Amino acid sequence: MTSAKNRRLALVTGAGRGIGRVIALTLAGRGFSVAVNYHNSATAAEELCGELAASGVDAKAFRADVSRAEDVASLFRAVEDSMGAVQVLVNNAGITRDNLLMRMKTEEWNDVVAANLNSVFYCTKEAIRGMVRARWGRIVSIASVVGLVGNAGQANYSATKAGIIGFTKSVAREYAARGITANVVAPGFIETDMTGILKENVRAAMLGQIPAGRMGSPEDVAGAVAFFASDESEYLTGQVLAVDGGMTMC
Ligand code: NAD
């Protein structure tokens, strides 16, 4: 096993549960130390770090609301002080506040923009300086296929996920010559708490649109993230990889 000292450090936002948790576990399994960001549930994040530490991985939990610039600045200082510079940033934290446009409250728009898009700007800006210094870095942001094709009832969420794609392509262009890649993983319909709240008829309709005939798992998404985090993907930047069982193919 790579010694703790030689492991690269990955910071995963919103890693207390769902896809982020599995991304943290997968990156740890591929030889990374992991900084686990969580917002509300310290218990889940501490349990995850305990599980990783038991298998010899350097993992620590850090509380921060990544929709707030001050929290993100403190998060990076705390991670750097106790674990070192972030070499892989996974922008995973996200929320939904679904509503039809005519009923969508300004608060529902602003909350989703802050949590899903502003967070990506704050975290990437904090991470990029150290990556430039190291002349190596990986930024992987979790968007969604609805950022590519839209979805009724999710104008706010779709706009943020499309925004992540435009942001990533610009960052990719700015830093490609410095050994830093920026890519997007766009999941389709993945089995987590976020989709667990959907009504049965909505789930059935979604399943009917997936050629693979099943919902995705967090592991399906984490595998794509691990690829973008690796040395093998060195010549790929500004890409959007849809992990959706063939749902969109665009
Ligand atoms: P989830 O609700 O299970 O997990 C989201 C995590 O983000 C939670 O741990 C939550 O605490 C954290 N979070 C939210 N706001 C935060 C904030 N301000 N600061 C810090 N952490 C915050 O959802 P999930 O399905 O695991 O989603 C993970 C990512 O994948 C999200 O970006 C989501 O938009 C995206 N995604 C999910 C699906 C799906 O089908 N589940 C599909 C496409 C994209």
PDB file of C-alpha atoms and ligand atoms in Angstrom:
ATOM      1  CA  MET A   1       0.000   0.000   0.000  1.00  0.00           C
ATOM      2  CA  THR A   2       1.141   3.599  -0.670  1.00  0.00           C
ATOM      3  CA  SER A   3       2.450   5.058   2.609  1.00  0.00           C
ATOM      4  CA  ALA A   4       0.209   7.733   4.155  1.00  0.00           C
ATOM      5  CA  LYS A   5       2.947  10.306   3.468  1.00  0.00           C
ATOM      6  CA  ASN A   6       2.974   9.611  -0.280  1.00  0.00           C
ATOM      7  CA  ARG A   7      -0.755   9.528  -0.819  1.00  0.00           C
ATOM      8  CA  ARG A   8      -2.356  12.328  -2.772  1.00  0.00           C
ATOM      9  CA  LEU A   9      -5.044  14.244  -0.917  1.00  0.00           C
ATOM     10  CA  ALA A  10      -8.609  14.410  -2.220  1.00  0.00           C
ATOM     11  CA  LEU A  11     -11.264  16.728  -0.775  1.00  0.00           C
ATOM     12  CA  VAL A  12     -14.835  15.591  -1.413  1.00  0.00           C
ATOM     13  CA  THR A  13     -17.633  18.050  -0.623  1.00  0.00           C
ATOM     14  CA  GLY A  14     -20.930  16.776   0.776  1.00  0.00           C
ATOM     15  CA  ALA A  15     -19.344  13.399   1.470  1.00  0.00           C
ATOM     16  CA  GLY A  16     -21.337  12.405   4.558  1.00  0.00           C
ATOM     17  CA  ARG A  17     -23.800  10.333   2.565  1.00  0.00           C
ATOM     18  CA  GLY A  18     -24.976   9.301  -0.908  1.00  0.00           C
ATOM     19  CA  ILE A  19     -22.730   9.610  -3.945  1.00  0.00           C
ATOM     20  CA  GLY A  20     -20.116  11.722  -2.090  1.00  0.00           C
ATOM     21  CA  ARG A  21     -19.660   9.042   0.565  1.00  0.00           C
ATOM     22  CA  VAL A  22     -19.037   6.379  -2.073  1.00  0.00           C
ATOM     23  CA  ILE A  23     -16.657   8.698  -3.962  1.00  0.00           C
ATOM     24  CA  ALA A  24     -14.650   9.125  -0.721  1.00  0.00           C
ATOM     25  CA  LEU A  25     -14.534   5.341  -0.183  1.00  0.00           C
ATOM     26  CA  THR A  26     -13.572   4.703  -3.814  1.00  0.00           C
ATOM     27  CA  LEU A  27     -10.777   7.302  -3.863  1.00  0.00           C
ATOM     28  CA  ALA A  28      -9.452   5.927  -0.572  1.00  0.00           C
ATOM     29  CA  GLY A  29      -9.417   2.478  -2.178  1.00  0.00           C
ATOM     30  CA  ARG A  30      -7.364   3.899  -5.066  1.00  0.00           C
ATOM     31  CA  GLY A  31      -4.647   5.256  -2.761  1.00  0.00           C
ATOM     32  CA  PHE A  32      -5.816   8.768  -1.848  1.00  0.00           C
ATOM     33  CA  SER A  33      -5.999  10.355   1.587  1.00  0.00           C
ATOM     34  CA  VAL A  34      -9.445  11.880   1.961  1.00  0.00           C
ATOM     35  CA  ALA A  35     -10.782  15.102   3.471  1.00  0.00           C
ATOM     36  CA  VAL A  36     -14.488  14.490   4.052  1.00  0.00           C
ATOM     37  CA  ASN A  37     -16.572  17.667   3.992  1.00  0.00           C
ATOM     38  CA  TYR A  38     -20.017  17.515   5.557  1.00  0.00           C
ATOM     39  CA  HIS A  39     -22.673  20.086   6.325  1.00  0.00           C
ATOM     40  CA  ASN A  40     -25.079  18.724   8.927  1.00  0.00           C
ATOM     41  CA  SER A  41     -24.387  15.197  10.088  1.00  0.00           C
ATOM     42  CA  ALA A  42     -21.055  15.030  11.897  1.00  0.00           C
ATOM     43  CA  THR A  43     -21.876  11.484  13.013  1.00  0.00           C
ATOM     44  CA  ALA A  44     -22.089  10.086   9.473  1.00  0.00           C
ATOM     45  CA  ALA A  45     -18.868  11.843   8.409  1.00  0.00           C
ATOM     46  CA  GLU A  46     -16.990  10.709  11.540  1.00  0.00           C
ATOM     47  CA  GLU A  47     -18.198   7.134  10.996  1.00  0.00           C
ATOM     48  CA  LEU A  48     -16.939   7.232   7.419  1.00  0.00           C
ATOM     49  CA  CYS A  49     -13.533   8.528   8.562  1.00  0.00           C
ATOM     50  CA  GLY A  50     -13.400   5.821  11.243  1.00  0.00           C
ATOM     51  CA  GLU A  51     -14.101   3.191   8.598  1.00  0.00           C
ATOM     52  CA  LEU A  52     -11.338   4.582   6.373  1.00  0.00           C
ATOM     53  CA  ALA A  53      -8.848   4.940   9.233  1.00  0.00           C
ATOM     54  CA  ALA A  54      -9.454   1.296  10.156  1.00  0.00           C
ATOM     55  CA  SER A  55      -8.155   0.331   6.713  1.00  0.00           C
ATOM     56  CA  GLY A  56      -5.058   2.533   7.071  1.00  0.00           C
ATOM     57  CA  VAL A  57      -6.316   5.575   5.161  1.00  0.00           C
ATOM     58  CA  ASP A  58      -5.632   9.097   6.392  1.00  0.00           C
ATOM     59  CA  ALA A  59      -9.146  10.584   6.513  1.00  0.00           C
ATOM     60  CA  LYS A  60     -10.561  13.521   8.445  1.00  0.00           C
ATOM     61  CA  ALA A  61     -14.005  15.130   8.597  1.00  0.00           C
ATOM     62  CA  PHE A  62     -14.470  18.892   8.152  1.00  0.00           C
ATOM     63  CA  ARG A  63     -17.725  20.767   8.721  1.00  0.00           C
ATOM     64  CA  ALA A  64     -18.497  23.566   6.237  1.00  0.00           C
ATOM     65  CA  ASP A  65     -21.486  24.955   4.401  1.00  0.00           C
ATOM     66  CA  VAL A  66     -19.894  25.184   0.953  1.00  0.00           C
ATOM     67  CA  SER A  67     -22.557  27.636  -0.232  1.00  0.00           C
ATOM     68  CA  ARG A  68     -20.824  30.242   1.983  1.00  0.00           C
ATOM     69  CA  ALA A  69     -17.505  31.753   0.862  1.00  0.00           C
ATOM     70  CA  GLU A  70     -16.297  32.282   4.487  1.00  0.00           C
ATOM     71  CA  ASP A  71     -16.972  28.626   5.340  1.00  0.00           C
ATOM     72  CA  VAL A  72     -15.082  27.462   2.259  1.00  0.00           C
ATOM     73  CA  ALA A  73     -12.065  29.652   3.119  1.00  0.00           C
ATOM     74  CA  SER A  74     -11.989  28.190   6.657  1.00  0.00           C
ATOM     75  CA  LEU A  75     -12.470  24.674   5.272  1.00  0.00           C
ATOM     76  CA  PHE A  76      -9.398  24.941   3.041  1.00  0.00           C
ATOM     77  CA  ARG A  77      -7.270  26.456   5.832  1.00  0.00           C
ATOM     78  CA  ALA A  78      -8.285  23.626   8.173  1.00  0.00           C
ATOM     79  CA  VAL A  79      -7.627  20.914   5.564  1.00  0.00           C
ATOM     80  CA  GLU A  80      -4.260  22.409   4.564  1.00  0.00           C
ATOM     81  CA  ASP A  81      -3.159  22.806   8.199  1.00  0.00           C
ATOM     82  CA  SER A  82      -3.975  19.245   9.179  1.00  0.00           C
ATOM     83  CA  MET A  83      -3.621  17.211   5.958  1.00  0.00           C
ATOM     84  CA  GLY A  84      -1.718  19.323   3.405  1.00  0.00           C
ATOM     85  CA  ALA A  85      -2.603  20.806   0.016  1.00  0.00           C
ATOM     86  CA  VAL A  86      -5.660  19.532  -1.834  1.00  0.00           C
ATOM     87  CA  GLN A  87      -4.565  17.772  -5.030  1.00  0.00           C
ATOM     88  CA  VAL A  88      -7.937  16.423  -6.079  1.00  0.00           C
ATOM     89  CA  LEU A  89     -11.110  18.451  -5.537  1.00  0.00           C
ATOM     90  CA  VAL A  90     -14.452  16.715  -5.992  1.00  0.00           C
ATOM     91  CA  ASN A  91     -17.313  19.221  -6.067  1.00  0.00           C
ATOM     92  CA  ASN A  92     -20.142  16.886  -5.108  1.00  0.00           C
ATOM     93  CA  ALA A  93     -22.380  18.788  -2.661  1.00  0.00           C
ATOM     94  CA  GLY A  94     -25.773  19.614  -4.101  1.00  0.00           C
ATOM     95  CA  ILE A  95     -29.425  20.118  -3.285  1.00  0.00           C
ATOM     96  CA  THR A  96     -32.777  20.193  -5.084  1.00  0.00           C
ATOM     97  CA  ARG A  97     -35.708  22.552  -4.464  1.00  0.00           C
ATOM     98  CA  ASP A  98     -38.013  21.436  -7.281  1.00  0.00           C
ATOM     99  CA  ASN A  99     -40.987  23.462  -8.452  1.00  0.00           C
ATOM    100  CA  LEU A 100     -42.650  24.496 -11.683  1.00  0.00           C
ATOM    101  CA  LEU A 101     -41.319  27.851 -12.852  1.00  0.00           C
ATOM    102  CA  MET A 102     -44.598  29.694 -12.195  1.00  0.00           C
ATOM    103  CA  ARG A 103     -44.530  28.546  -8.564  1.00  0.00           C
ATOM    104  CA  MET A 104     -40.778  28.728  -7.973  1.00  0.00           C
ATOM    105  CA  LYS A 105     -39.921  31.067  -5.130  1.00  0.00           C
ATOM    106  CA  THR A 106     -36.877  33.318  -5.408  1.00  0.00           C
ATOM    107  CA  GLU A 107     -35.576  31.597  -2.277  1.00  0.00           C
ATOM    108  CA  GLU A 108     -35.761  28.186  -4.013  1.00  0.00           C
ATOM    109  CA  TRP A 109     -33.777  29.606  -6.919  1.00  0.00           C
ATOM    110  CA  ASN A 110     -31.167  31.300  -4.723  1.00  0.00           C
ATOM    111  CA  ASP A 111     -30.672  28.338  -2.373  1.00  0.00           C
ATOM    112  CA  VAL A 112     -29.982  25.971  -5.255  1.00  0.00           C
ATOM    113  CA  VAL A 113     -27.652  28.415  -7.026  1.00  0.00           C
ATOM    114  CA  ALA A 114     -25.720  28.946  -3.786  1.00  0.00           C
ATOM    115  CA  ALA A 115     -25.374  25.268  -2.862  1.00  0.00           C
ATOM    116  CA  ASN A 116     -24.771  23.835  -6.342  1.00  0.00           C
ATOM    117  CA  LEU A 117     -22.960  26.531  -8.324  1.00  0.00           C
ATOM    118  CA  ASN A 118     -21.499  29.195  -6.016  1.00  0.00           C
ATOM    119  CA  SER A 119     -19.960  26.345  -3.999  1.00  0.00           C
ATOM    120  CA  VAL A 120     -18.103  25.097  -7.083  1.00  0.00           C
ATOM    121  CA  PHE A 121     -16.674  28.570  -7.707  1.00  0.00           C
ATOM    122  CA  TYR A 122     -15.603  29.040  -4.056  1.00  0.00           C
ATOM    123  CA  CYS A 123     -14.012  25.590  -3.706  1.00  0.00           C
ATOM    124  CA  THR A 124     -12.279  25.583  -7.085  1.00  0.00           C
ATOM    125  CA  LYS A 125     -10.854  29.054  -6.504  1.00  0.00           C
ATOM    126  CA  GLU A 126      -9.474  27.963  -3.118  1.00  0.00           C
ATOM    127  CA  ALA A 127      -7.997  24.746  -4.535  1.00  0.00           C
ATOM    128  CA  ILE A 128      -6.432  26.133  -7.704  1.00  0.00           C
ATOM    129  CA  ARG A 129      -3.550  28.083  -6.139  1.00  0.00           C
ATOM    130  CA  GLY A 130      -1.989  25.008  -4.528  1.00  0.00           C
ATOM    131  CA  MET A 131      -2.524  22.994  -7.707  1.00  0.00           C
ATOM    132  CA  VAL A 132      -0.748  25.650  -9.786  1.00  0.00           C
ATOM    133  CA  ARG A 133       2.145  25.573  -7.305  1.00  0.00           C
ATOM    134  CA  ALA A 134       2.335  21.774  -7.542  1.00  0.00           C
ATOM    135  CA  ARG A 135       1.841  21.830 -11.319  1.00  0.00           C
ATOM    136  CA  TRP A 136      -0.637  18.985 -10.838  1.00  0.00           C
ATOM    137  CA  GLY A 137      -4.301  18.935  -9.951  1.00  0.00           C
ATOM    138  CA  ARG A 138      -7.633  17.289 -10.667  1.00  0.00           C
ATOM    139  CA  ILE A 139     -10.970  19.063 -10.376  1.00  0.00           C
ATOM    140  CA  VAL A 140     -14.003  16.851 -10.817  1.00  0.00           C
ATOM    141  CA  SER A 141     -17.453  18.382 -10.484  1.00  0.00           C
ATOM    142  CA  ILE A 142     -20.713  16.473 -10.247  1.00  0.00           C
ATOM    143  CA  ALA A 143     -23.320  18.018 -12.518  1.00  0.00           C
ATOM    144  CA  SER A 144     -26.308  16.082 -13.893  1.00  0.00           C
ATOM    145  CA  VAL A 145     -27.696  15.080 -17.253  1.00  0.00           C
ATOM    146  CA  VAL A 146     -30.495  17.599 -16.637  1.00  0.00           C
ATOM    147  CA  GLY A 147     -27.792  20.272 -17.086  1.00  0.00           C
ATOM    148  CA  LEU A 148     -27.569  19.001 -20.677  1.00  0.00           C
ATOM    149  CA  VAL A 149     -31.194  18.277 -21.530  1.00  0.00           C
ATOM    150  CA  GLY A 150     -33.266  20.169 -18.916  1.00  0.00           C
ATOM    151  CA  ASN A 151     -36.094  18.805 -16.773  1.00  0.00           C
ATOM    152  CA  ALA A 152     -39.589  20.134 -16.088  1.00  0.00           C
ATOM    153  CA  GLY A 153     -39.820  21.239 -12.458  1.00  0.00           C
ATOM    154  CA  GLN A 154     -36.058  21.690 -12.129  1.00  0.00           C
ATOM    155  CA  ALA A 155     -35.282  25.024 -13.853  1.00  0.00           C
ATOM    156  CA  ASN A 156     -33.155  26.093 -10.872  1.00  0.00           C
ATOM    157  CA  TYR A 157     -31.294  22.778 -10.522  1.00  0.00           C
ATOM    158  CA  SER A 158     -30.770  22.353 -14.295  1.00  0.00           C
ATOM    159  CA  ALA A 159     -29.413  25.907 -14.581  1.00  0.00           C
ATOM    160  CA  THR A 160     -26.828  25.236 -11.875  1.00  0.00           C
ATOM    161  CA  LYS A 161     -25.752  21.958 -13.445  1.00  0.00           C
ATOM    162  CA  ALA A 162     -25.406  23.612 -16.878  1.00  0.00           C
ATOM    163  CA  GLY A 163     -23.489  26.406 -15.132  1.00  0.00           C
ATOM    164  CA  ILE A 164     -21.034  23.882 -13.682  1.00  0.00           C
ATOM    165  CA  ILE A 165     -20.329  22.641 -17.208  1.00  0.00           C
ATOM    166  CA  GLY A 166     -19.571  26.136 -18.578  1.00  0.00           C
ATOM    167  CA  PHE A 167     -17.485  26.986 -15.521  1.00  0.00           C
ATOM    168  CA  THR A 168     -15.480  23.759 -15.838  1.00  0.00           C
ATOM    169  CA  LYS A 169     -14.716  24.293 -19.524  1.00  0.00           C
ATOM    170  CA  SER A 170     -13.370  27.776 -18.769  1.00  0.00           C
ATOM    171  CA  VAL A 171     -11.234  26.546 -15.865  1.00  0.00           C
ATOM    172  CA  ALA A 172      -9.988  23.691 -18.049  1.00  0.00           C
ATOM    173  CA  ARG A 173      -8.824  26.191 -20.675  1.00  0.00           C
ATOM    174  CA  GLU A 174      -7.162  28.480 -18.100  1.00  0.00           C
ATOM    175  CA  TYR A 175      -5.136  25.728 -16.383  1.00  0.00           C
ATOM    176  CA  ALA A 176      -4.545  22.974 -18.974  1.00  0.00           C
ATOM    177  CA  ALA A 177      -0.927  24.034 -19.471  1.00  0.00           C
ATOM    178  CA  ARG A 178      -0.252  23.793 -15.700  1.00  0.00           C
ATOM    179  CA  GLY A 179      -0.928  20.055 -15.353  1.00  0.00           C
ATOM    180  CA  ILE A 180      -4.416  20.667 -13.979  1.00  0.00           C
ATOM    181  CA  THR A 181      -7.517  19.071 -15.465  1.00  0.00           C
ATOM    182  CA  ALA A 182     -11.133  20.048 -14.832  1.00  0.00           C
ATOM    183  CA  ASN A 183     -13.890  17.663 -15.833  1.00  0.00           C
ATOM    184  CA  VAL A 184     -17.554  17.003 -15.145  1.00  0.00           C
ATOM    185  CA  VAL A 185     -19.338  13.797 -14.291  1.00  0.00           C
ATOM    186  CA  ALA A 186     -23.025  14.088 -15.164  1.00  0.00           C
ATOM    187  CA  PRO A 187     -25.039  11.352 -13.455  1.00  0.00           C
ATOM    188  CA  GLY A 188     -28.425  10.282 -14.730  1.00  0.00           C
ATOM    189  CA  PHE A 189     -30.876   8.672 -12.326  1.00  0.00           C
ATOM    190  CA  ILE A 190     -28.917   7.364  -9.333  1.00  0.00           C
ATOM    191  CA  GLU A 191     -30.275   5.480  -6.319  1.00  0.00           C
ATOM    192  CA  THR A 192     -29.698   7.817  -3.308  1.00  0.00           C
ATOM    193  CA  ASP A 193     -31.699   9.816  -0.725  1.00  0.00           C
ATOM    194  CA  MET A 194     -32.054  12.584  -3.345  1.00  0.00           C
ATOM    195  CA  THR A 195     -34.044  10.316  -5.690  1.00  0.00           C
ATOM    196  CA  GLY A 196     -35.582   8.273  -2.844  1.00  0.00           C
ATOM    197  CA  ILE A 197     -38.120  11.065  -2.312  1.00  0.00           C
ATOM    198  CA  LEU A 198     -39.558  10.747  -5.858  1.00  0.00           C
ATOM    199  CA  LYS A 199     -43.076   9.344  -6.296  1.00  0.00           C
ATOM    200  CA  GLU A 200     -43.410   5.794  -7.675  1.00  0.00           C
ATOM    201  CA  ASN A 201     -44.980   6.954 -10.972  1.00  0.00           C
ATOM    202  CA  VAL A 202     -42.082   9.408 -11.553  1.00  0.00           C
ATOM    203  CA  ARG A 203     -39.534   6.639 -10.879  1.00  0.00           C
ATOM    204  CA  ALA A 204     -41.318   4.278 -13.293  1.00  0.00           C
ATOM    205  CA  ALA A 205     -41.392   6.959 -16.019  1.00  0.00           C
ATOM    206  CA  MET A 206     -37.670   7.657 -15.548  1.00  0.00           C
ATOM    207  CA  LEU A 207     -36.795   3.950 -15.651  1.00  0.00           C
ATOM    208  CA  GLY A 208     -38.639   3.644 -18.957  1.00  0.00           C
ATOM    209  CA  GLN A 209     -36.153   6.117 -20.473  1.00  0.00           C
ATOM    210  CA  ILE A 210     -32.998   4.241 -19.416  1.00  0.00           C
ATOM    211  CA  PRO A 211     -31.703   1.786 -22.046  1.00  0.00           C
ATOM    212  CA  ALA A 212     -29.688  -0.050 -19.372  1.00  0.00           C
ATOM    213  CA  GLY A 213     -33.001  -0.820 -17.650  1.00  0.00           C
ATOM    214  CA  ARG A 214     -31.902   0.132 -14.152  1.00  0.00           C
ATOM    215  CA  MET A 215     -31.102   3.125 -12.018  1.00  0.00           C
ATOM    216  CA  GLY A 216     -27.416   3.860 -11.519  1.00  0.00           C
ATOM    217  CA  SER A 217     -25.576   3.238  -8.268  1.00  0.00           C
ATOM    218  CA  PRO A 218     -23.270   5.678  -6.444  1.00  0.00           C
ATOM    219  CA  GLU A 219     -20.483   3.216  -7.350  1.00  0.00           C
ATOM    220  CA  ASP A 220     -21.179   3.799 -11.077  1.00  0.00           C
ATOM    221  CA  VAL A 221     -20.594   7.538 -10.533  1.00  0.00           C
ATOM    222  CA  ALA A 222     -17.586   7.056  -8.247  1.00  0.00           C
ATOM    223  CA  GLY A 223     -15.786   4.939 -10.856  1.00  0.00           C
ATOM    224  CA  ALA A 224     -15.959   7.803 -13.357  1.00  0.00           C
ATOM    225  CA  VAL A 225     -14.738  10.285 -10.723  1.00  0.00           C
ATOM    226  CA  ALA A 226     -11.799   8.027  -9.830  1.00  0.00           C
ATOM    227  CA  PHE A 227     -10.797   7.900 -13.506  1.00  0.00           C
ATOM    228  CA  PHE A 228     -10.787  11.707 -13.785  1.00  0.00           C
ATOM    229  CA  ALA A 229      -8.811  11.876 -10.509  1.00  0.00           C
ATOM    230  CA  SER A 230      -6.113   9.547 -11.796  1.00  0.00           C
ATOM    231  CA  ASP A 231      -2.903  10.012 -13.786  1.00  0.00           C
ATOM    232  CA  GLU A 232      -4.478   7.977 -16.603  1.00  0.00           C
ATOM    233  CA  SER A 233      -6.813  10.851 -17.524  1.00  0.00           C
ATOM    234  CA  GLU A 234      -3.973  13.372 -17.864  1.00  0.00           C
ATOM    235  CA  TYR A 235      -4.878  14.284 -21.468  1.00  0.00           C
ATOM    236  CA  LEU A 236      -8.600  14.743 -20.810  1.00  0.00           C
ATOM    237  CA  THR A 237      -9.866  18.134 -19.750  1.00  0.00           C
ATOM    238  CA  GLY A 238     -13.073  20.131 -20.112  1.00  0.00           C
ATOM    239  CA  GLN A 239     -15.015  16.908 -20.678  1.00  0.00           C
ATOM    240  CA  VAL A 240     -18.518  15.951 -19.580  1.00  0.00           C
ATOM    241  CA  LEU A 241     -19.018  12.257 -18.938  1.00  0.00           C
ATOM    242  CA  ALA A 242     -22.644  11.201 -18.594  1.00  0.00           C
ATOM    243  CA  VAL A 243     -23.082   8.216 -16.276  1.00  0.00           C
ATOM    244  CA  ASP A 244     -26.692   7.487 -17.122  1.00  0.00           C
ATOM    245  CA  GLY A 245     -27.163   3.980 -18.528  1.00  0.00           C
ATOM    246  CA  GLY A 246     -27.524   5.473 -22.005  1.00  0.00           C
ATOM    247  CA  MET A 247     -30.421   7.788 -21.064  1.00  0.00           C
ATOM    248  CA  THR A 248     -29.191  10.903 -22.904  1.00  0.00           C
ATOM    249  CA  MET A 249     -26.363   9.963 -25.298  1.00  0.00           C
ATOM    250  CA  CYS A 250     -25.648  13.605 -26.133  1.00  0.00           C
TER     251      CYS A 250
HETATM  252  P1  NAD B   1     -27.646  13.515  -1.307  1.00  0.00           P
HETATM  253  O1  NAD B   1     -28.731  14.470  -1.000  1.00  0.00           O
HETATM  254  O2  NAD B   1     -27.736  12.112  -0.802  1.00  0.00           O
HETATM  255  O3  NAD B   1     -26.224  14.099  -0.893  1.00  0.00           O
HETATM  256  C1  NAD B   1     -25.869  15.437  -1.094  1.00  0.00           C
HETATM  257  C2  NAD B   1     -24.820  15.791  -0.062  1.00  0.00           C
HETATM  258  O4  NAD B   1     -24.451  17.151  -0.251  1.00  0.00           O
HETATM  259  C3  NAD B   1     -25.349  15.644   1.373  1.00  0.00           C
HETATM  260  O5  NAD B   1     -24.383  14.989   2.160  1.00  0.00           O
HETATM  261  C4  NAD B   1     -25.523  17.092   1.820  1.00  0.00           C
HETATM  262  O6  NAD B   1     -25.347  17.289   3.212  1.00  0.00           O
HETATM  263  C5  NAD B   1     -24.419  17.759   1.026  1.00  0.00           C
HETATM  264  N1  NAD B   1     -24.647  19.209   0.918  1.00  0.00           N
HETATM  265  C6  NAD B   1     -25.726  19.842   0.399  1.00  0.00           C
HETATM  266  N2  NAD B   1     -25.574  21.175   0.524  1.00  0.00           N
HETATM  267  C7  NAD B   1     -24.364  21.372   1.126  1.00  0.00           C
HETATM  268  C8  NAD B   1     -23.653  22.521   1.533  1.00  0.00           C
HETATM  269  N3  NAD B   1     -24.163  23.745   1.350  1.00  0.00           N
HETATM  270  N4  NAD B   1     -22.437  22.359   2.120  1.00  0.00           N
HETATM  271  C9  NAD B   1     -21.917  21.126   2.305  1.00  0.00           C
HETATM  272  N5  NAD B   1     -22.554  19.993   1.944  1.00  0.00           N
HETATM  273  C10 NAD B   1     -23.771  20.121   1.369  1.00  0.00           C
HETATM  274  O7  NAD B   1     -27.569  13.523  -2.893  1.00  0.00           O
HETATM  275  P2  NAD B   1     -26.707  12.641  -3.922  1.00  0.00           P
HETATM  276  O8  NAD B   1     -27.693  11.958  -4.798  1.00  0.00           O
HETATM  277  O9  NAD B   1     -25.655  11.859  -3.229  1.00  0.00           O
HETATM  278  O10 NAD B   1     -26.069  13.841  -4.788  1.00  0.00           O
HETATM  279  C11 NAD B   1     -24.675  14.095  -4.871  1.00  0.00           C
HETATM  280  C12 NAD B   1     -24.428  14.957  -6.109  1.00  0.00           C
HETATM  281  O11 NAD B   1     -24.834  14.242  -7.269  1.00  0.00           O
HETATM  282  C13 NAD B   1     -25.229  16.260  -6.112  1.00  0.00           C
HETATM  283  O12 NAD B   1     -24.455  17.297  -6.675  1.00  0.00           O
HETATM  284  C14 NAD B   1     -26.394  15.943  -7.025  1.00  0.00           C
HETATM  285  O13 NAD B   1     -26.940  17.105  -7.624  1.00  0.00           O
HETATM  286  C15 NAD B   1     -25.722  15.035  -8.038  1.00  0.00           C
HETATM  287  N6  NAD B   1     -26.646  14.179  -8.796  1.00  0.00           N
HETATM  288  C16 NAD B   1     -27.385  13.212  -8.179  1.00  0.00           C
HETATM  289  C17 NAD B   1     -28.238  12.429  -8.964  1.00  0.00           C
HETATM  290  C18 NAD B   1     -29.088  11.344  -8.383  1.00  0.00           C
HETATM  291  O14 NAD B   1     -29.859  10.734  -9.146  1.00  0.00           O
HETATM  292  N7  NAD B   1     -29.004  11.024  -7.107  1.00  0.00           N
HETATM  293  C19 NAD B   1     -28.317  12.649 -10.331  1.00  0.00           C
HETATM  294  C20 NAD B   1     -27.547  13.641 -10.902  1.00  0.00           C
HETATM  295  C21 NAD B   1     -26.712  14.403 -10.127  1.00  0.00           C
END
